[in-house]
CSV table of C-alpha atoms (C1' of nucleotides) in Angstrom, one decimal:
chain,number,residue,atom,x,y,z
X,1,UNK,CA,7.7,-11.0,-9.3
X,2,UNK,CA,9.8,-10.7,-12.5
X,3,UNK,CA,12.5,-8.0,-12.3
X,4,UNK,CA,13.3,-7.4,-15.9
X,5,UNK,CA,15.4,-4.4,-15.3
X,6,UNK,CA,18.6,-4.2,-17.3
X,7,UNK,CA,21.5,-1.9,-16.3
X,8,UNK,CA,20.0,1.0,-18.3
X,9,UNK,CA,16.7,0.7,-16.6
X,10,UNK,CA,18.3,0.7,-13.2
X,11,UNK,CA,20.4,3.8,-14.1
X,12,UNK,CA,17.2,5.5,-15.3
X,13,UNK,CA,15.4,4.7,-12.0
X,14,UNK,CA,18.3,6.0,-10.0
X,15,UNK,CA,18.6,9.3,-12.0
X,16,UNK,CA,14.8,9.9,-11.9
X,17,UNK,CA,14.8,9.2,-8.2
X,18,UNK,CA,17.4,12.0,-7.7
X,19,UNK,CA,15.7,14.3,-10.1
X,20,UNK,CA,12.2,13.6,-11.3
X,21,UNK,CA,12.2,16.6,-13.5
X,22,UNK,CA,15.1,15.4,-15.7
X,23,UNK,CA,14.1,15.9,-19.3
X,24,UNK,CA,13.8,12.8,-21.5
X,25,UNK,CA,16.6,14.3,-23.7
X,26,UNK,CA,19.0,14.6,-20.8
X,27,UNK,CA,18.1,11.3,-19.4
X,28,UNK,CA,18.7,9.6,-22.7
X,29,UNK,CA,22.1,11.2,-22.9
X,30,UNK,CA,23.0,10.2,-19.4
X,31,UNK,CA,22.2,6.6,-19.9
X,32,UNK,CA,23.6,6.4,-23.4
X,33,UNK,CA,20.4,5.7,-25.4
X,34,UNK,CA,18.4,7.6,-28.0
X,35,UNK,CA,15.6,9.8,-26.8
X,36,UNK,CA,13.1,7.6,-28.5
X,37,UNK,CA,14.3,4.5,-26.7
X,38,UNK,CA,14.6,6.3,-23.4
X,39,UNK,CA,11.1,7.6,-23.7
X,40,UNK,CA,9.7,4.1,-24.4
X,41,UNK,CA,11.6,2.7,-21.4
X,42,UNK,CA,10.4,5.5,-19.1
X,43,UNK,CA,6.8,4.8,-20.1
X,44,UNK,CA,7.3,1.2,-19.3
X,45,UNK,CA,8.8,2.0,-15.8
X,46,UNK,CA,5.6,3.9,-15.0
X,47,UNK,CA,3.2,1.5,-16.7
X,48,UNK,CA,4.6,-1.5,-14.9
X,49,UNK,CA,4.7,0.2,-11.5
X,50,UNK,CA,8.4,0.5,-11.0
X,51,UNK,CA,7.8,4.2,-10.4
X,52,UNK,CA,4.8,4.7,-8.2
X,53,UNK,CA,4.6,8.4,-8.6
X,54,UNK,CA,6.7,11.5,-9.1
X,55,UNK,CA,6.4,13.8,-6.1
X,56,UNK,CA,7.5,17.4,-5.5
X,57,UNK,CA,8.9,17.1,-1.9
X,58,UNK,CA,7.6,20.1,0.0
X,59,UNK,CA,9.8,21.4,2.8
X,60,UNK,CA,7.7,20.7,5.9
X,61,UNK,CA,9.0,23.8,7.8
X,62,UNK,CA,7.9,26.0,5.0
X,63,UNK,CA,4.3,24.9,5.3
X,64,UNK,CA,4.0,24.8,9.1
X,65,UNK,CA,4.6,21.1,9.5
X,66,UNK,CA,8.0,21.4,11.2
X,67,UNK,CA,7.2,19.1,14.1
X,68,UNK,CA,7.8,15.4,13.8
X,69,UNK,CA,6.5,12.8,16.2
X,70,UNK,CA,6.8,9.0,16.4
X,71,UNK,CA,4.0,7.3,18.3
X,72,UNK,CA,3.9,3.7,19.4
X,73,UNK,CA,0.4,2.3,19.7
X,74,UNK,CA,-0.9,-0.8,21.6
X,75,UNK,CA,-4.4,-2.0,20.9
X,76,UNK,CA,-6.8,-3.6,23.4
X,77,UNK,CA,-7.3,-6.8,21.4
X,78,UNK,CA,-5.1,-8.5,18.8
X,79,UNK,CA,-7.9,-9.6,16.6
X,80,UNK,CA,-8.1,-9.2,12.8
X,81,UNK,CA,-11.2,-7.1,13.2
X,82,UNK,CA,-9.5,-4.9,15.7
X,83,UNK,CA,-6.5,-4.3,13.4
X,84,UNK,CA,-8.7,-3.7,10.4
X,85,UNK,CA,-10.8,-1.1,12.2
X,86,UNK,CA,-7.8,0.7,13.5
X,87,UNK,CA,-6.1,0.8,10.1
X,88,UNK,CA,-9.2,2.1,8.4
X,89,UNK,CA,-9.5,4.9,10.8
X,90,UNK,CA,-5.8,5.8,10.5
X,91,UNK,CA,-6.0,6.1,6.7
X,92,UNK,CA,-8.4,8.9,7.2
X,93,UNK,CA,-6.0,11.0,9.3
X,94,UNK,CA,-4.0,13.1,6.8
X,95,UNK,CA,-1.2,14.1,9.3
X,96,UNK,CA,-0.1,10.5,9.6
X,97,UNK,CA,2.8,10.0,7.2
X,98,UNK,CA,3.6,6.4,8.2
X,99,UNK,CA,1.5,3.7,9.9
X,100,UNK,CA,3.2,0.3,10.2
X,101,UNK,CA,2.1,-2.9,11.9
X,102,UNK,CA,5.1,-4.2,13.7
X,103,UNK,CA,6.2,-7.2,15.7
X,104,UNK,CA,7.4,-6.4,19.3
X,105,UNK,CA,6.2,-4.4,22.2
X,106,UNK,CA,3.9,-2.2,20.1
X,107,UNK,CA,1.3,-3.0,17.6
X,108,UNK,CA,1.8,0.0,15.4
X,109,UNK,CA,4.2,2.8,14.9
X,110,UNK,CA,2.9,6.1,13.5
X,111,UNK,CA,5.0,8.9,12.1
X,112,UNK,CA,3.2,12.2,12.3
X,113,UNK,CA,3.9,15.7,11.1
X,114,UNK,CA,2.2,18.8,12.7
X,115,UNK,CA,3.0,22.4,13.2
X,116,UNK,CA,4.2,22.3,16.7
X,117,UNK,CA,3.9,20.5,20.0
X,118,UNK,CA,0.7,22.3,20.9
X,119,UNK,CA,-0.8,21.0,17.7
X,120,UNK,CA,0.3,17.5,18.5
X,121,UNK,CA,-1.1,17.6,22.0
X,122,UNK,CA,-4.5,18.6,20.7
X,123,UNK,CA,-4.4,15.9,18.0
X,124,UNK,CA,-3.2,13.3,20.4
X,125,UNK,CA,-6.0,14.0,22.9
X,126,UNK,CA,-8.7,14.4,20.3
X,127,UNK,CA,-7.9,12.0,17.5
X,128,UNK,CA,-5.2,9.5,18.4
X,129,UNK,CA,-6.4,8.1,21.7
X,130,UNK,CA,-9.9,8.2,20.2
X,131,UNK,CA,-8.8,5.8,17.4
X,132,UNK,CA,-10.7,2.5,17.7
X,133,UNK,CA,-9.3,-0.1,20.1
X,134,UNK,CA,-6.3,1.9,21.3
X,135,UNK,CA,-5.2,0.8,24.8
X,136,UNK,CA,-2.1,2.8,25.1
X,137,UNK,CA,0.1,5.2,23.1
X,138,UNK,CA,3.7,6.2,23.7
X,139,UNK,CA,4.9,9.5,22.2
X,140,UNK,CA,8.4,10.1,21.1
X,141,UNK,CA,9.0,13.7,20.1
X,142,UNK,CA,11.6,14.0,17.4
X,143,UNK,CA,14.3,16.5,18.6
X,144,UNK,CA,16.5,16.3,15.5
X,145,UNK,CA,15.9,14.9,12.1
X,146,UNK,CA,19.2,13.4,11.2
X,147,UNK,CA,18.0,11.7,8.1
X,148,UNK,CA,14.4,12.0,6.9
X,149,UNK,CA,13.0,10.1,4.0
X,150,UNK,CA,16.3,9.3,2.3
X,151,UNK,CA,16.2,8.0,-1.3
X,152,UNK,CA,16.0,4.3,-1.8
X,153,UNK,CA,19.4,2.7,-2.3
X,154,UNK,CA,19.3,-0.2,-4.9
Z,1,UNK,CA,10.4,32.3,8.6
Z,2,UNK,CA,8.2,34.3,6.2
Z,3,UNK,CA,5.4,32.3,4.6
Z,4,UNK,CA,4.5,34.4,1.6
Z,5,UNK,CA,2.4,31.8,-0.1
Z,6,UNK,CA,-0.9,32.9,-1.5
Z,7,UNK,CA,-3.7,30.5,-2.3
Z,8,UNK,CA,-2.4,30.0,-5.8
Z,9,UNK,CA,1.1,29.0,-4.5
Z,10,UNK,CA,-0.5,26.6,-2.1
Z,11,UNK,CA,-2.5,25.0,-4.8
Z,12,UNK,CA,0.5,24.7,-7.0
Z,13,UNK,CA,2.5,23.0,-4.2
Z,14,UNK,CA,-0.3,20.5,-3.6
Z,15,UNK,CA,-0.7,19.7,-7.3
Z,16,UNK,CA,3.1,19.3,-7.8
Z,17,UNK,CA,3.2,17.1,-4.7
Z,18,UNK,CA,0.6,14.8,-6.2
Z,19,UNK,CA,2.2,14.9,-9.7
Z,20,UNK,CA,5.7,16.3,-10.0
Z,21,UNK,CA,5.6,15.8,-13.8
Z,22,UNK,CA,2.7,18.1,-14.3
Z,23,UNK,CA,3.5,20.4,-17.2
Z,24,UNK,CA,3.6,24.1,-16.7
Z,25,UNK,CA,0.8,24.5,-19.1
Z,26,UNK,CA,-1.5,22.1,-17.2
Z,27,UNK,CA,-0.5,23.5,-13.9
Z,28,UNK,CA,-1.3,27.0,-15.0
Z,29,UNK,CA,-4.7,26.0,-16.2
Z,30,UNK,CA,-5.4,24.1,-13.0
Z,31,UNK,CA,-4.6,27.1,-10.8
Z,32,UNK,CA,-6.2,29.6,-13.1
Z,33,UNK,CA,-3.1,31.6,-14.0
Z,34,UNK,CA,-1.3,32.3,-17.3
Z,35,UNK,CA,1.5,29.9,-18.2
Z,36,UNK,CA,4.1,32.7,-17.9
Z,37,UNK,CA,2.9,33.7,-14.4
Z,38,UNK,CA,2.8,30.0,-13.3
Z,39,UNK,CA,6.3,29.4,-14.6
Z,40,UNK,CA,7.7,32.3,-12.6
Z,41,UNK,CA,5.9,31.2,-9.5
Z,42,UNK,CA,7.1,27.6,-9.9
Z,43,UNK,CA,10.7,28.9,-10.2
Z,44,UNK,CA,10.3,30.8,-7.0
Z,45,UNK,CA,9.0,27.8,-5.2
Z,46,UNK,CA,12.2,26.0,-6.1
Z,47,UNK,CA,14.5,28.9,-5.6
Z,48,UNK,CA,13.2,29.7,-2.2
Z,49,UNK,CA,13.2,26.1,-1.0
Z,50,UNK,CA,9.5,25.4,-0.7
Z,51,UNK,CA,10.2,22.4,-2.9
Z,52,UNK,CA,13.3,20.6,-1.8
Z,53,UNK,CA,13.4,18.2,-4.8
Z,54,UNK,CA,11.3,16.3,-7.2
Z,55,UNK,CA,11.6,12.5,-6.7
Z,56,UNK,CA,10.5,9.6,-8.7
Z,57,UNK,CA,9.2,7.3,-6.0
Z,58,UNK,CA,10.5,3.8,-6.8
Z,59,UNK,CA,8.4,0.8,-5.7
Z,60,UNK,CA,10.6,-0.9,-3.0
Z,61,UNK,CA,9.3,-4.4,-3.8
Z,62,UNK,CA,10.3,-4.0,-7.4
Z,63,UNK,CA,13.9,-3.4,-6.6
Z,64,UNK,CA,14.3,-6.0,-3.9
Z,65,UNK,CA,13.8,-3.7,-0.9
Z,66,UNK,CA,10.5,-5.1,0.2
Z,67,UNK,CA,11.4,-5.6,3.9
Z,68,UNK,CA,10.9,-2.7,6.2
Z,69,UNK,CA,12.3,-2.6,9.8
Z,70,UNK,CA,12.1,0.0,12.6
Z,71,UNK,CA,15.0,-0.1,15.0
Z,72,UNK,CA,15.1,1.7,18.4
Z,73,UNK,CA,18.6,2.6,19.5
Z,74,UNK,CA,20.0,3.4,22.9
Z,75,UNK,CA,23.5,4.8,23.2
Z,76,UNK,CA,26.0,4.2,26.0
Z,77,UNK,CA,26.5,7.9,26.8
Z,78,UNK,CA,24.2,10.9,26.3
Z,79,UNK,CA,27.0,13.3,25.4
Z,80,UNK,CA,27.0,15.7,22.4
Z,81,UNK,CA,30.1,14.0,21.1
Z,82,UNK,CA,28.5,10.6,21.3
Z,83,UNK,CA,25.5,11.7,19.4
Z,84,UNK,CA,27.5,13.4,16.8
Z,85,UNK,CA,29.7,10.4,16.2
Z,86,UNK,CA,26.6,8.1,15.9
Z,87,UNK,CA,24.9,10.5,13.5
Z,88,UNK,CA,27.9,10.8,11.3
Z,89,UNK,CA,28.2,7.1,11.0
Z,90,UNK,CA,24.5,6.7,10.3
Z,91,UNK,CA,24.5,9.1,7.4
Z,92,UNK,CA,27.0,6.8,5.6
Z,93,UNK,CA,24.6,3.8,5.6
Z,94,UNK,CA,22.4,4.0,2.5
Z,95,UNK,CA,19.8,1.5,3.7
Z,96,UNK,CA,18.7,3.9,6.5
Z,97,UNK,CA,15.8,5.9,5.3
Z,98,UNK,CA,15.0,7.7,8.5
Z,99,UNK,CA,17.2,8.5,11.6
Z,100,UNK,CA,15.5,10.6,14.2
Z,101,UNK,CA,16.8,11.7,17.6
Z,102,UNK,CA,13.8,11.3,20.0
Z,103,UNK,CA,12.8,12.0,23.5
Z,104,UNK,CA,11.8,9.0,25.5
Z,105,UNK,CA,13.0,5.4,26.1
Z,106,UNK,CA,15.2,5.4,23.0
Z,107,UNK,CA,17.8,7.8,21.8
Z,108,UNK,CA,17.2,7.2,18.1
Z,109,UNK,CA,14.6,5.5,15.8
Z,110,UNK,CA,15.9,4.2,12.5
Z,111,UNK,CA,13.7,3.2,9.5
Z,112,UNK,CA,15.5,0.7,7.3
Z,113,UNK,CA,14.7,-1.0,4.0
Z,114,UNK,CA,16.4,-4.2,2.9
Z,115,UNK,CA,15.6,-7.2,0.7
Z,116,UNK,CA,14.4,-9.6,3.4
Z,117,UNK,CA,14.9,-10.6,7.0
Z,118,UNK,CA,18.1,-12.5,6.2
Z,119,UNK,CA,19.5,-9.2,4.8
Z,120,UNK,CA,18.5,-7.4,7.9
Z,121,UNK,CA,20.0,-9.9,10.2
Z,122,UNK,CA,23.3,-9.6,8.4
Z,123,UNK,CA,23.2,-5.9,8.4
Z,124,UNK,CA,22.1,-5.8,12.1
Z,125,UNK,CA,25.0,-7.9,13.2
Z,126,UNK,CA,27.6,-6.4,11.0
Z,127,UNK,CA,26.7,-2.7,10.8
Z,128,UNK,CA,24.0,-1.6,13.2
Z,129,UNK,CA,25.4,-2.9,16.5
Z,130,UNK,CA,28.8,-1.8,15.3
Z,131,UNK,CA,27.7,1.8,15.1
Z,132,UNK,CA,29.7,4.0,17.5
Z,133,UNK,CA,28.3,4.2,21.1
Z,134,UNK,CA,25.4,1.8,20.6
Z,135,UNK,CA,24.4,0.1,23.9
Z,136,UNK,CA,21.3,-1.6,22.8
Z,137,UNK,CA,19.0,-1.9,19.8
Z,138,UNK,CA,15.4,-3.1,19.7
Z,139,UNK,CA,14.1,-4.4,16.3
Z,140,UNK,CA,10.5,-4.0,15.2
Z,141,UNK,CA,9.9,-5.9,12.0
Z,142,UNK,CA,7.2,-4.3,9.9
Z,143,UNK,CA,4.5,-6.9,9.2
Z,144,UNK,CA,2.2,-4.6,7.2
Z,145,UNK,CA,2.8,-1.2,5.7
Z,146,UNK,CA,-0.6,0.4,6.3
Z,147,UNK,CA,0.6,3.9,5.2
Z,148,UNK,CA,4.1,4.5,4.0
Z,149,UNK,CA,5.4,7.9,3.3
Z,150,UNK,CA,2.1,9.6,2.7
Z,151,UNK,CA,2.1,13.1,1.1
Z,152,UNK,CA,2.3,16.1,3.4
Z,153,UNK,CA,-1.1,17.5,4.2
Z,154,UNK,CA,-1.1,21.3,4.4
S,1,DG,C1',10.8,-7.4,-30.2
S,2,DA,C1',13.8,-3.6,-29.6
S,3,DT,C1',16.4,0.2,-31.7
S,4,DG,C1',17.6,4.8,-33.5
S,5,DA,C1',16.8,8.6,-37.2
S,6,DA,C1',13.8,11.8,-38.7
S,7,DA,C1',9.6,14.5,-38.6
S,8,DT,C1',5.9,16.8,-36.2
S,9,DC,C1',4.0,19.2,-32.6
S,10,DC,C1',3.6,21.3,-28.3
S,11,DG,C1',5.3,23.5,-24.2
S,12,DA,C1',9.2,25.9,-21.8
S,13,DG,C1',11.4,29.9,-21.3
S,14,DT,C1',12.0,34.8,-22.6
S,15,DC,C1',10.7,39.0,-24.5
S,16,DA,C1',8.1,43.5,-24.7
S,17,DC,C1',4.3,45.6,-22.8
I,1,DG,C1',0.5,40.1,-14.4
I,2,DT,C1',-0.4,39.3,-19.7
I,3,DG,C1',0.3,38.0,-24.6
I,4,DA,C1',3.3,36.7,-28.3
I,5,DC,C1',7.4,34.6,-30.1
I,6,DT,C1',11.2,31.3,-30.5
I,7,DC,C1',13.6,27.4,-29.6
I,8,DG,C1',14.2,22.9,-27.8
I,9,DG,C1',12.3,18.7,-26.3
I,10,DA,C1',8.4,15.3,-26.2
I,11,DT,C1',6.2,12.1,-28.8
I,12,DT,C1',5.1,9.3,-33.1
I,13,DT,C1',6.3,7.1,-37.2
I,14,DC,C1',9.0,4.3,-39.7
I,15,DA,C1',12.9,1.8,-41.5
I,16,DT,C1',16.3,-1.4,-39.7
I,17,DC,C1',18.6,-5.1,-37.4
DNA sequence: GATGAAATCCGAGTCAC
DNA sequence: GTGACTCGGATTTCATC
């Protein structure tokens, strides 16, 4: 995977990560390039996948998704089919923010946002333990979000 | 916490979450409002904290942060001071994307991005186990990112 | 092949209503 | 909330190195 990012590209990525609404003119001035050059470089960063998307980050508490839960999942069987089926089902559940296959005592970790604990209990009983091949889940309620979704450091 | 979001505001939030670079003109058309009205509403969504920030999401693999690790942490003591000291130290480590105080077998879960396993092992030995009050850590290497940082569903 | 200056065009932001 | 008006930035072209 070629990383043809010169110092100007890196600076642009860092600035756009902090503020995705930065105007091309301001960005150009900040990195010391002309607006035309800056514009062309920005287009390239998108076209070549360095920037996956630009997202307005909505405050969870403001849209009734203030409760965060981490769930460790163990499957019945450790077969490729079993994993594939589970992953496919997970992708259809919109309240799951993260789903990672891990090495260790669990098969998967899920990061879930819901309105409150009652919501979670309903979802847990109706949708999580009903996921294909689930043997066991362990729920970790988040009591304090010290750092949530920090920007990438590079 | 008052949620004075009408259906148009909600639609705007969802669209901006999918594409934070959407122009005001396009957004206005998409939600069926005049550009001036849409502009004022957008300003309000920012001013009142519904949108925390707009971020260009950089592809981790493209900037040598392709390795993801979840770490469960147990502290020596469960005192407020001990927690506070740990949290303060964590906030200074830029490779930690998430740090959540949880209820259960662990005190904290960390989500960490680094270049590769060698990076992580160095960081683990030099910085994680050196965090104040850490009794034990359990490392879960992520073998597959099924869903990472999905957009909020609301 | 990439750059920057200039030129055009469109949208952001502001006004009166 | 709407419609118009102005100004600044986005985007393209083009000459240049």
